[in-house]
PDB file of C-alpha atoms and ligand atoms in Angstrom:
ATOM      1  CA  UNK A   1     254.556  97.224 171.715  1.00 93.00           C
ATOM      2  CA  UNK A   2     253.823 100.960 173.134  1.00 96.00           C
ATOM      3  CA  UNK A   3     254.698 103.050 170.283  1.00 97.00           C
ATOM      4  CA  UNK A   4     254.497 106.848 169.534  1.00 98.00           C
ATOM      5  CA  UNK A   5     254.278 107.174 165.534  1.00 98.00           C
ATOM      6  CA  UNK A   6     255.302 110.907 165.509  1.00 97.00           C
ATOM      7  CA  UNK A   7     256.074 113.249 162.346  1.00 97.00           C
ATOM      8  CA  UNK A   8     254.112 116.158 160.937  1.00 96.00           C
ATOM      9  CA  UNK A   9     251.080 116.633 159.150  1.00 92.00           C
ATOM     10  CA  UNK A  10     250.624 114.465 156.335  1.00 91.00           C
ATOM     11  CA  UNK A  11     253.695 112.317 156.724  1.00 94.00           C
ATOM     12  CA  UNK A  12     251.583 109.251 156.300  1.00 93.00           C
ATOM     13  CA  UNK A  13     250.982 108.433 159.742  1.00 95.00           C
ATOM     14  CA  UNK A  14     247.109 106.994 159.067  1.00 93.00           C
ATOM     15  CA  UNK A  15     248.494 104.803 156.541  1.00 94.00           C
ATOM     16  CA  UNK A  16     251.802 103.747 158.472  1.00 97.00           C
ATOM     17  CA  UNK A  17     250.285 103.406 161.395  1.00 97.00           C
ATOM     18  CA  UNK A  18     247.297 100.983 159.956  1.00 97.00           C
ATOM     19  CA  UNK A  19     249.738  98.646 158.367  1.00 97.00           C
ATOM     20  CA  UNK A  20     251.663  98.913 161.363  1.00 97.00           C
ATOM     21  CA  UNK A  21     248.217  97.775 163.974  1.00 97.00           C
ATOM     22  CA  UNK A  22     247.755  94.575 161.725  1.00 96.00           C
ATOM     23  CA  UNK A  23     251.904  93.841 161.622  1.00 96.00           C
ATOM     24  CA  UNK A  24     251.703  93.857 165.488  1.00 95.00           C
ATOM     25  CA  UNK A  25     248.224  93.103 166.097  1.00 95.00           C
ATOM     26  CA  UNK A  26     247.585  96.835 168.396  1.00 96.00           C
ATOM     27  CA  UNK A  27     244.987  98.882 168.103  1.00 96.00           C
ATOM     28  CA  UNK A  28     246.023 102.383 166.694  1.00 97.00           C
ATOM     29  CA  UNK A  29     244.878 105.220 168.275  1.00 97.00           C
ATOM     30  CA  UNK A  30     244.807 108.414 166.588  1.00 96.00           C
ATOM     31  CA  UNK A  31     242.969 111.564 168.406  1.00 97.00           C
ATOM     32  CA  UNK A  32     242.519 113.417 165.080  1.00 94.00           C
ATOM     33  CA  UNK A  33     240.291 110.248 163.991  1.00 94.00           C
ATOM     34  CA  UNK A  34     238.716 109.715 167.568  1.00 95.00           C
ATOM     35  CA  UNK A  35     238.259 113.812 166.917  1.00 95.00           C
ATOM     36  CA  UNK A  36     236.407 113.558 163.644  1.00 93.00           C
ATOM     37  CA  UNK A  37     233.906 110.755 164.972  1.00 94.00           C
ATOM     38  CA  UNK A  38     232.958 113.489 167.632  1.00 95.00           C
ATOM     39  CA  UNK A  39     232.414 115.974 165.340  1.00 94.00           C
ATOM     40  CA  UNK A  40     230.536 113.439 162.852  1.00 93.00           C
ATOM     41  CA  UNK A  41     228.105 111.993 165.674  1.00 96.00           C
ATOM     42  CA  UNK A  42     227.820 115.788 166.282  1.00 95.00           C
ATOM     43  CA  UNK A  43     228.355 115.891 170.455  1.00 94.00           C
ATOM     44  CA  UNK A  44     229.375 118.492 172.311  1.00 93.00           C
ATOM     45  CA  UNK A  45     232.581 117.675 172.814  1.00 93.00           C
ATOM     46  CA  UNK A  46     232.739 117.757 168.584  1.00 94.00           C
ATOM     47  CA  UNK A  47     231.205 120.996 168.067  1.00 94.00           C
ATOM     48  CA  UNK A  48     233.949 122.485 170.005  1.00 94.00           C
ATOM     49  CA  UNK A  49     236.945 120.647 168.724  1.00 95.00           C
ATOM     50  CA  UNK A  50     235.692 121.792 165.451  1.00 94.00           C
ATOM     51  CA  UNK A  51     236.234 125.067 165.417  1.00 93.00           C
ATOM     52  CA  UNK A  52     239.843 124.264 166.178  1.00 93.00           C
ATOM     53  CA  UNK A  53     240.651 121.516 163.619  1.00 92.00           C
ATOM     54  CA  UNK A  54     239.254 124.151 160.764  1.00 88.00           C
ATOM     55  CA  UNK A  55     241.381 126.259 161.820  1.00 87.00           C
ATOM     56  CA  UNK A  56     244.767 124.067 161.989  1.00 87.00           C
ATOM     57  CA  UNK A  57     244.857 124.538 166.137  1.00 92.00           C
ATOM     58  CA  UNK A  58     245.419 122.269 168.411  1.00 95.00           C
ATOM     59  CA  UNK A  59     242.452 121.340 170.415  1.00 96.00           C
ATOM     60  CA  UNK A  60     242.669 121.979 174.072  1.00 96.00           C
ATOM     61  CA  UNK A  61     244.688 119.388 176.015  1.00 96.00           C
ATOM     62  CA  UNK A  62     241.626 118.739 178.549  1.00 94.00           C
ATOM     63  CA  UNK A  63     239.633 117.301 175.471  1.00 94.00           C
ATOM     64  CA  UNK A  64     242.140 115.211 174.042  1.00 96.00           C
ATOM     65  CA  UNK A  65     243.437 114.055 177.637  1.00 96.00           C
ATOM     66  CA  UNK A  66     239.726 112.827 178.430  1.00 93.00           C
ATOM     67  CA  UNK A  67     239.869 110.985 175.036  1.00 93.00           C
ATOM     68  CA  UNK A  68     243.090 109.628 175.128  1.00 95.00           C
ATOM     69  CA  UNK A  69     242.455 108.444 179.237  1.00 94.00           C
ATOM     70  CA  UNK A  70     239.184 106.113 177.646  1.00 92.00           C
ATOM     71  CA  UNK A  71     240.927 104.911 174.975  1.00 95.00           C
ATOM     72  CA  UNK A  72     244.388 103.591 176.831  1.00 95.00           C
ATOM     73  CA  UNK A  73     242.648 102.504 179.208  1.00 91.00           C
ATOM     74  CA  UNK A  74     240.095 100.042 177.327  1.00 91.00           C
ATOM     75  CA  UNK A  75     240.394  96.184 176.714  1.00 92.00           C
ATOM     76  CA  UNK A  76     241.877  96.522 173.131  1.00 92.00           C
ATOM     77  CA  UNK A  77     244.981  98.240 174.092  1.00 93.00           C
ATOM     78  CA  UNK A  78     245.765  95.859 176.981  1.00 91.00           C
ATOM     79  CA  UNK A  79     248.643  94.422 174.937  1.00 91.00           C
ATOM     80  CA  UNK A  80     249.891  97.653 173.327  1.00 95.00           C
ATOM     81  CA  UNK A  81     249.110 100.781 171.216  1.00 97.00           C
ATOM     82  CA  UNK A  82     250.079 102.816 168.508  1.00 98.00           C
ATOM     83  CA  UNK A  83     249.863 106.295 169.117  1.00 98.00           C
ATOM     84  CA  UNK A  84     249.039 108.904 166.042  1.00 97.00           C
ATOM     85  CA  UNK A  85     248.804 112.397 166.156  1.00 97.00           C
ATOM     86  CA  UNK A  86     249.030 111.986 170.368  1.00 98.00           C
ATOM     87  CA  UNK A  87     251.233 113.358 172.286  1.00 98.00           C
ATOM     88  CA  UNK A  88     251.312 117.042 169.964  1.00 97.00           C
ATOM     89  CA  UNK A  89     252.828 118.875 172.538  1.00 98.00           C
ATOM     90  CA  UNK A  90     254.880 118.760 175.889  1.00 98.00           C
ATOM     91  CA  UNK A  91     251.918 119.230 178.460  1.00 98.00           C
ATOM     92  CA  UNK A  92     250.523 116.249 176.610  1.00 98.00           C
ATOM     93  CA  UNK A  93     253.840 114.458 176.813  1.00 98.00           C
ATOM     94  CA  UNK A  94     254.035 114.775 180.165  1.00 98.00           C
ATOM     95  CA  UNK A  95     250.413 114.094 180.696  1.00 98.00           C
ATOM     96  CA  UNK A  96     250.759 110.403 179.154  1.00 97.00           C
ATOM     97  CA  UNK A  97     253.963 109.705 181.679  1.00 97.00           C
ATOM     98  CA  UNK A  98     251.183 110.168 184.128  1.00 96.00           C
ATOM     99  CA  UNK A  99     248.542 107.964 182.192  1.00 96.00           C
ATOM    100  CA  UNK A 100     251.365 105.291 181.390  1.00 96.00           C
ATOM    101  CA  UNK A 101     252.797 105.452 185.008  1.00 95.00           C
ATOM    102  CA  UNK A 102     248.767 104.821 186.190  1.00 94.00           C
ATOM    103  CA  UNK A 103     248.320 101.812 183.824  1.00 93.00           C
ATOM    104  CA  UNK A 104     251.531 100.911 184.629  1.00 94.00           C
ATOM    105  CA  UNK A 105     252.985 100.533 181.186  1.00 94.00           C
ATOM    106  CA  UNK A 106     256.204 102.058 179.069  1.00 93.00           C
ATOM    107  CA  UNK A 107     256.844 103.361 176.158  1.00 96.00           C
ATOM    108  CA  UNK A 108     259.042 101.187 174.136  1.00 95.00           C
ATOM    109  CA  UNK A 109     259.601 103.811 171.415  1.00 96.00           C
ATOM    110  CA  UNK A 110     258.868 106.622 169.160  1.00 98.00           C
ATOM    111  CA  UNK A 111     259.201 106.161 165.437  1.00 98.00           C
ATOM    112  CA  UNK A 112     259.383 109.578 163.506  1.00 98.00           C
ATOM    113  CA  UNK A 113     258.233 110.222 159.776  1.00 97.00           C
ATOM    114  CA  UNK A 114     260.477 112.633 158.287  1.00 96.00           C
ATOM    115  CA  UNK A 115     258.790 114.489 155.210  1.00 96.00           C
ATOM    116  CA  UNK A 116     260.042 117.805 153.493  1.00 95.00           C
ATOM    117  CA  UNK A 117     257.370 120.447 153.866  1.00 94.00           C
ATOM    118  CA  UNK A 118     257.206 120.921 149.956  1.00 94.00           C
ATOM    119  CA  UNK A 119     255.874 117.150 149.713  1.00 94.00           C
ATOM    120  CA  UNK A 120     253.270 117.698 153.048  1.00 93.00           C
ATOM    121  CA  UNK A 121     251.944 120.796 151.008  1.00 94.00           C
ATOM    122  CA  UNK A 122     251.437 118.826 148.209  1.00 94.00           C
ATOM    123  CA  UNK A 123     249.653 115.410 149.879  1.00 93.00           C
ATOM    124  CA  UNK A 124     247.426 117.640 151.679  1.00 92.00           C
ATOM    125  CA  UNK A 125     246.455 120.596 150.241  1.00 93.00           C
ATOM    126  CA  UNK A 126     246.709 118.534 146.844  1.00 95.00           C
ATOM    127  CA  UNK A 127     243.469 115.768 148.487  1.00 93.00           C
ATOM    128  CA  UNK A 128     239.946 116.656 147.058  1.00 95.00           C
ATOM    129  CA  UNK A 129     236.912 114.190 147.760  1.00 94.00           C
ATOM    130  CA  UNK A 130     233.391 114.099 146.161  1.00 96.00           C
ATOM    131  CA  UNK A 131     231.212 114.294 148.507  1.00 93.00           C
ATOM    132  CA  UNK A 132     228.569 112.549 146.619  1.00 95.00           C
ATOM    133  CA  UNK A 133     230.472 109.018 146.761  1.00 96.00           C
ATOM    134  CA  UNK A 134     233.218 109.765 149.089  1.00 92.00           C
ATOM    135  CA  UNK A 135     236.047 108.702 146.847  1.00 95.00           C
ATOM    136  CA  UNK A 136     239.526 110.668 147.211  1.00 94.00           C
ATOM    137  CA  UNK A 137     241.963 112.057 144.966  1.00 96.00           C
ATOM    138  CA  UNK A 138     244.885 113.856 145.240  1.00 95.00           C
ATOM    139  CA  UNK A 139     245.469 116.234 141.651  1.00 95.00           C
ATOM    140  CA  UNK A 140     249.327 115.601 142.018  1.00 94.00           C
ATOM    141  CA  UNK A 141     249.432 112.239 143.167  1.00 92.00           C
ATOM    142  CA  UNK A 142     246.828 110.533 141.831  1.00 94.00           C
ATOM    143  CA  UNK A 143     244.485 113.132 139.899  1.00 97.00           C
ATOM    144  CA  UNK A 144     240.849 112.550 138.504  1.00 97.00           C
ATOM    145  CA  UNK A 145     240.740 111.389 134.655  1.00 97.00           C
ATOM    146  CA  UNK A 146     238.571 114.622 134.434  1.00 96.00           C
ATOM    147  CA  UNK A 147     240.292 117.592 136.531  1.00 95.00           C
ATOM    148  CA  UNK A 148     237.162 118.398 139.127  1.00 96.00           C
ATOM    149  CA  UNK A 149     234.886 115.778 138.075  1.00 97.00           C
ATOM    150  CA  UNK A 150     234.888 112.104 139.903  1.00 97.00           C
ATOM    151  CA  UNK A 151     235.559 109.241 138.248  1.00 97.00           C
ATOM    152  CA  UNK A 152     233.423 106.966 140.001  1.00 97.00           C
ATOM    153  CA  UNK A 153     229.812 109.100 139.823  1.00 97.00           C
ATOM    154  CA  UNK A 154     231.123 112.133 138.325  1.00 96.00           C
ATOM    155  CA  UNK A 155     230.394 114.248 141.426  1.00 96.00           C
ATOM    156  CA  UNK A 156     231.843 117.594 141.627  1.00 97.00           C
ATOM    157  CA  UNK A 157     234.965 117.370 143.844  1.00 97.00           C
ATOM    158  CA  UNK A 158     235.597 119.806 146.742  1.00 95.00           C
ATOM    159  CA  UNK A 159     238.465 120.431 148.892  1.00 92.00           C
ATOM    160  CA  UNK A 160     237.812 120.064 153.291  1.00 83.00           C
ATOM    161  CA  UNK A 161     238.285 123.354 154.747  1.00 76.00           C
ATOM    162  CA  UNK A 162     241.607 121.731 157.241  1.00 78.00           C
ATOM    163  CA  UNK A 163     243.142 120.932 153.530  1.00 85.00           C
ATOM    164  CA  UNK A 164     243.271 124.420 152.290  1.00 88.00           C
ATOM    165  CA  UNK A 165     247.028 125.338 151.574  1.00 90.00           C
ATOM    166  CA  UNK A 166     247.053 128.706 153.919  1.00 90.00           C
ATOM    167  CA  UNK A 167     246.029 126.059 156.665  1.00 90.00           C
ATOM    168  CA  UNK A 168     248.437 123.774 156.012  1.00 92.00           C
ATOM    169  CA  UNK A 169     251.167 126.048 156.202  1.00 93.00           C
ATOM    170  CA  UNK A 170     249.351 127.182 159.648  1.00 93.00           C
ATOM    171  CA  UNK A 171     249.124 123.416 160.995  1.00 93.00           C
ATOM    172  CA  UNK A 172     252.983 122.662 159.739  1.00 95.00           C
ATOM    173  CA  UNK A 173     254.054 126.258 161.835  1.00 96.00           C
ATOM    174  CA  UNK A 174     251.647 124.802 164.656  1.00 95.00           C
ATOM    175  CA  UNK A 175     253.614 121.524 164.449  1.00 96.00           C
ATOM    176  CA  UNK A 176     257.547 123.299 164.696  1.00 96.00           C
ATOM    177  CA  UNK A 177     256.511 125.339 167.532  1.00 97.00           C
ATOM    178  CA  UNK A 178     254.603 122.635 169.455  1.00 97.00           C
ATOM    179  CA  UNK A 179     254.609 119.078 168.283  1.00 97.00           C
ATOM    180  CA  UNK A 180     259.003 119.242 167.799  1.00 96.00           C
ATOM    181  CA  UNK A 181     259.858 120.266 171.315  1.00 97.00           C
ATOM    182  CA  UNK A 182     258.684 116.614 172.274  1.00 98.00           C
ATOM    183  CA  UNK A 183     260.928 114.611 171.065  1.00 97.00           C
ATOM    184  CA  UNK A 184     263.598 116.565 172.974  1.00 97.00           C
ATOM    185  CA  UNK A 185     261.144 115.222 175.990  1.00 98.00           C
ATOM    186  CA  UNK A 186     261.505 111.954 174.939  1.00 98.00           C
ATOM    187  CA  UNK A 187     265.221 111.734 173.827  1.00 97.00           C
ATOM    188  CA  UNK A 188     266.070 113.370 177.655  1.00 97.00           C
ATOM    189  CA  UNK A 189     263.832 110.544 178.830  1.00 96.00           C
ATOM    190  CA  UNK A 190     266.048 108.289 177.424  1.00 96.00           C
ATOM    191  CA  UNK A 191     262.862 106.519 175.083  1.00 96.00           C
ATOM    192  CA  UNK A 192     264.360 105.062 172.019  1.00 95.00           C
ATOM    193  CA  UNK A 193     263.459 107.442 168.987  1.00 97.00           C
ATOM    194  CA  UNK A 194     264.067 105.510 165.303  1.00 96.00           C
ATOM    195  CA  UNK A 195     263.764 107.882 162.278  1.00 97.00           C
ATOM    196  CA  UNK A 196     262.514 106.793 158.979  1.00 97.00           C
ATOM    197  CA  UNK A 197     262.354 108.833 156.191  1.00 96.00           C
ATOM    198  CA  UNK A 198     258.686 109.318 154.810  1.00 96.00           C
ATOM    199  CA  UNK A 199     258.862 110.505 151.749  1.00 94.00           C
ATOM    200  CA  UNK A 200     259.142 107.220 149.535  1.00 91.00           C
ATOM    201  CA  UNK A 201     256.448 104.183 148.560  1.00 92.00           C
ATOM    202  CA  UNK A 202     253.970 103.319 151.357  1.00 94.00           C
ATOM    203  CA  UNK A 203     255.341  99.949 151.295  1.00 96.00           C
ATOM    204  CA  UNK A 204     259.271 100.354 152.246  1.00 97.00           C
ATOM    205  CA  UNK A 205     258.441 103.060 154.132  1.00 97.00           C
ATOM    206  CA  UNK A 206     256.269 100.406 156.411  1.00 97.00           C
ATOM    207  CA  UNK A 207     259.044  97.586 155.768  1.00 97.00           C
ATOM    208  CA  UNK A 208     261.942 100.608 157.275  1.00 97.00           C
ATOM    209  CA  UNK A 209     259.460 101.030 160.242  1.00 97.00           C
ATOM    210  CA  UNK A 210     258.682  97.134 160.900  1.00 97.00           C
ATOM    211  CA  UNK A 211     262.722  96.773 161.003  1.00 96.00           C
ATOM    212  CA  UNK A 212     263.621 100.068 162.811  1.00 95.00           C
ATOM    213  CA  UNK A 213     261.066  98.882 165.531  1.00 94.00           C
ATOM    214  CA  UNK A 214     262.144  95.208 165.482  1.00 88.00           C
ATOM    215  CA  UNK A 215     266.278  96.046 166.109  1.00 68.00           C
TER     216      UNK A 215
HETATM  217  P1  AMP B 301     245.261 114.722 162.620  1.00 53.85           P
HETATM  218  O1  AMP B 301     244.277 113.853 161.910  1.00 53.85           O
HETATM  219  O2  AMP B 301     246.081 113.974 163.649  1.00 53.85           O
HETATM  220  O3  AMP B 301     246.134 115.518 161.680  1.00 53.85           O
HETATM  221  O4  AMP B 301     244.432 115.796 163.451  1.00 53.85           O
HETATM  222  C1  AMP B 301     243.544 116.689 162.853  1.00 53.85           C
HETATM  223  C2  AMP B 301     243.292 117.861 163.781  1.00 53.85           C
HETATM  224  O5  AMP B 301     242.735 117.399 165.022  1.00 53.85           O
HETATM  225  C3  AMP B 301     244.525 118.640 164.180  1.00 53.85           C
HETATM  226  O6  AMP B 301     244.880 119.640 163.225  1.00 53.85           O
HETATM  227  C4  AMP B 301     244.108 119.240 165.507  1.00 53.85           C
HETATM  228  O7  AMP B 301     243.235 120.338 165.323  1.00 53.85           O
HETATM  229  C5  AMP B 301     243.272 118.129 166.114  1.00 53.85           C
HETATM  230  N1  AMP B 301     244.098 117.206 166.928  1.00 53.85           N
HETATM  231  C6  AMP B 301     244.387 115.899 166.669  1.00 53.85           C
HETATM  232  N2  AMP B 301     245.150 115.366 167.641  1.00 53.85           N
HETATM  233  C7  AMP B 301     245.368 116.367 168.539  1.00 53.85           C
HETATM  234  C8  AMP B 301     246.111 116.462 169.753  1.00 53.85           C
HETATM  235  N3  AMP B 301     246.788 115.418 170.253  1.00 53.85           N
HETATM  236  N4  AMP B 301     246.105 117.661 170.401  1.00 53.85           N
HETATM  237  C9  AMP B 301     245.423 118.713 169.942  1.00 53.85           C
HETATM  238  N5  AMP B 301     244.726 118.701 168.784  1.00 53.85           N
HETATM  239  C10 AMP B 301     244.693 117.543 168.082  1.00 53.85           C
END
């Protein structure tokens, strides 16, 4: 399976797209993650993608191309891959034809999560995290018993600067005017695109996908 897991920010991708590596037994490979190692391990190729990421850009397309080259190419994704958060715009589309053409591999699809942007406001800019213990909340979803405090150590919780709400507007603008254009690229391709709405329980939401893909 050579899959594209496609939708905007916070549709659920990370989650979908786990459940969806152990269904099919693929490695998922998501450049945001691969991103935020970088940044963690504190390279050079981090410090610069940072400054992008705060501010809901897209990083350049030579960084992510570089990263997304290594990672296709190693032994885990000899049998398949599920792609999250990669290809975000057309150059990078057209980029992966090239990669997928070299490896000489298809695509078999491209599954899209379809979320309203009321409910991608509210999973993201709603997420706060102690950064004492590292547990996460989400104040609309699944709030602390005490607003602010953790449960689990009863850290002080704080919100990451990509999860404010002005930059989520700013990454779901980025995602209309850059990430939408390619799935015209792929339905003029002719690559099978399967929509599935995102917006219900993490669990049919993964059984629609494991049956959209499996038809
Ligand atoms: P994600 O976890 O996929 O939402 O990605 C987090 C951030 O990493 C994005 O807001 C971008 O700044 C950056 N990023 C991730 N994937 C890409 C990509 N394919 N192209 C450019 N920037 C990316």
């Amino acid at each position: 399976m050579h899959l594209i897991l496609f939708g905007p920010p916070g549709a659920g991708k990370g989650t979908q797209g786990a459940l969806l590596a152990r269904h099919f037994d693929i490695p998922r490979i998501s450049t945001g993650d691969l991103l935020r190692e970088a940044v963690r391990a504190g390279t050079g190729l981090g410090r610069e993608a940072r400054r992008y990421m705060d501010a809901g850009e897209l990083v350049p397309d030579t960084v992510i191309l570089g990263l997304v080259r290594e990672a296709l190419g190693s032994e885990s994704a000899q049998r398949g891959f599920i792609l999250d958060g990669f290809p975000r715009n057309v150059a990078q589309a057209e980029a992966l034809d090239g990669i997928l053409r070299f490896l000489h591999r298809r695509l078999d699809a491209v599954a899209v999560l379809d979320v309203p942007d009321e409910l991608v406001i509210k999973r993201i800019a709603g997420r706060r995290s102690c950064p004492n213990c590292g547990a996460v909340y989400n104040i609309h979803f699944e709030p602390p018993r005490t607003p602010g405090r953790c449960d689990v150590c009863g850290g002080e919780l704080a919100q990451r600067g990509d999860y404010q709400e002005e930059t989520v507007q700013h990454r779901l603008e980025v995602y209309r005017a850059q990430t939408e254009p390619v799935l015209a690229y792929y339905e003029q391709a002719g690559v099978a695109i399967q929509y599935v709405d995102g917006s219900g329980k993490v669990d049919e939401i993964q059984a629609q996908l494991v049956h959209a893909l499996q038809t």
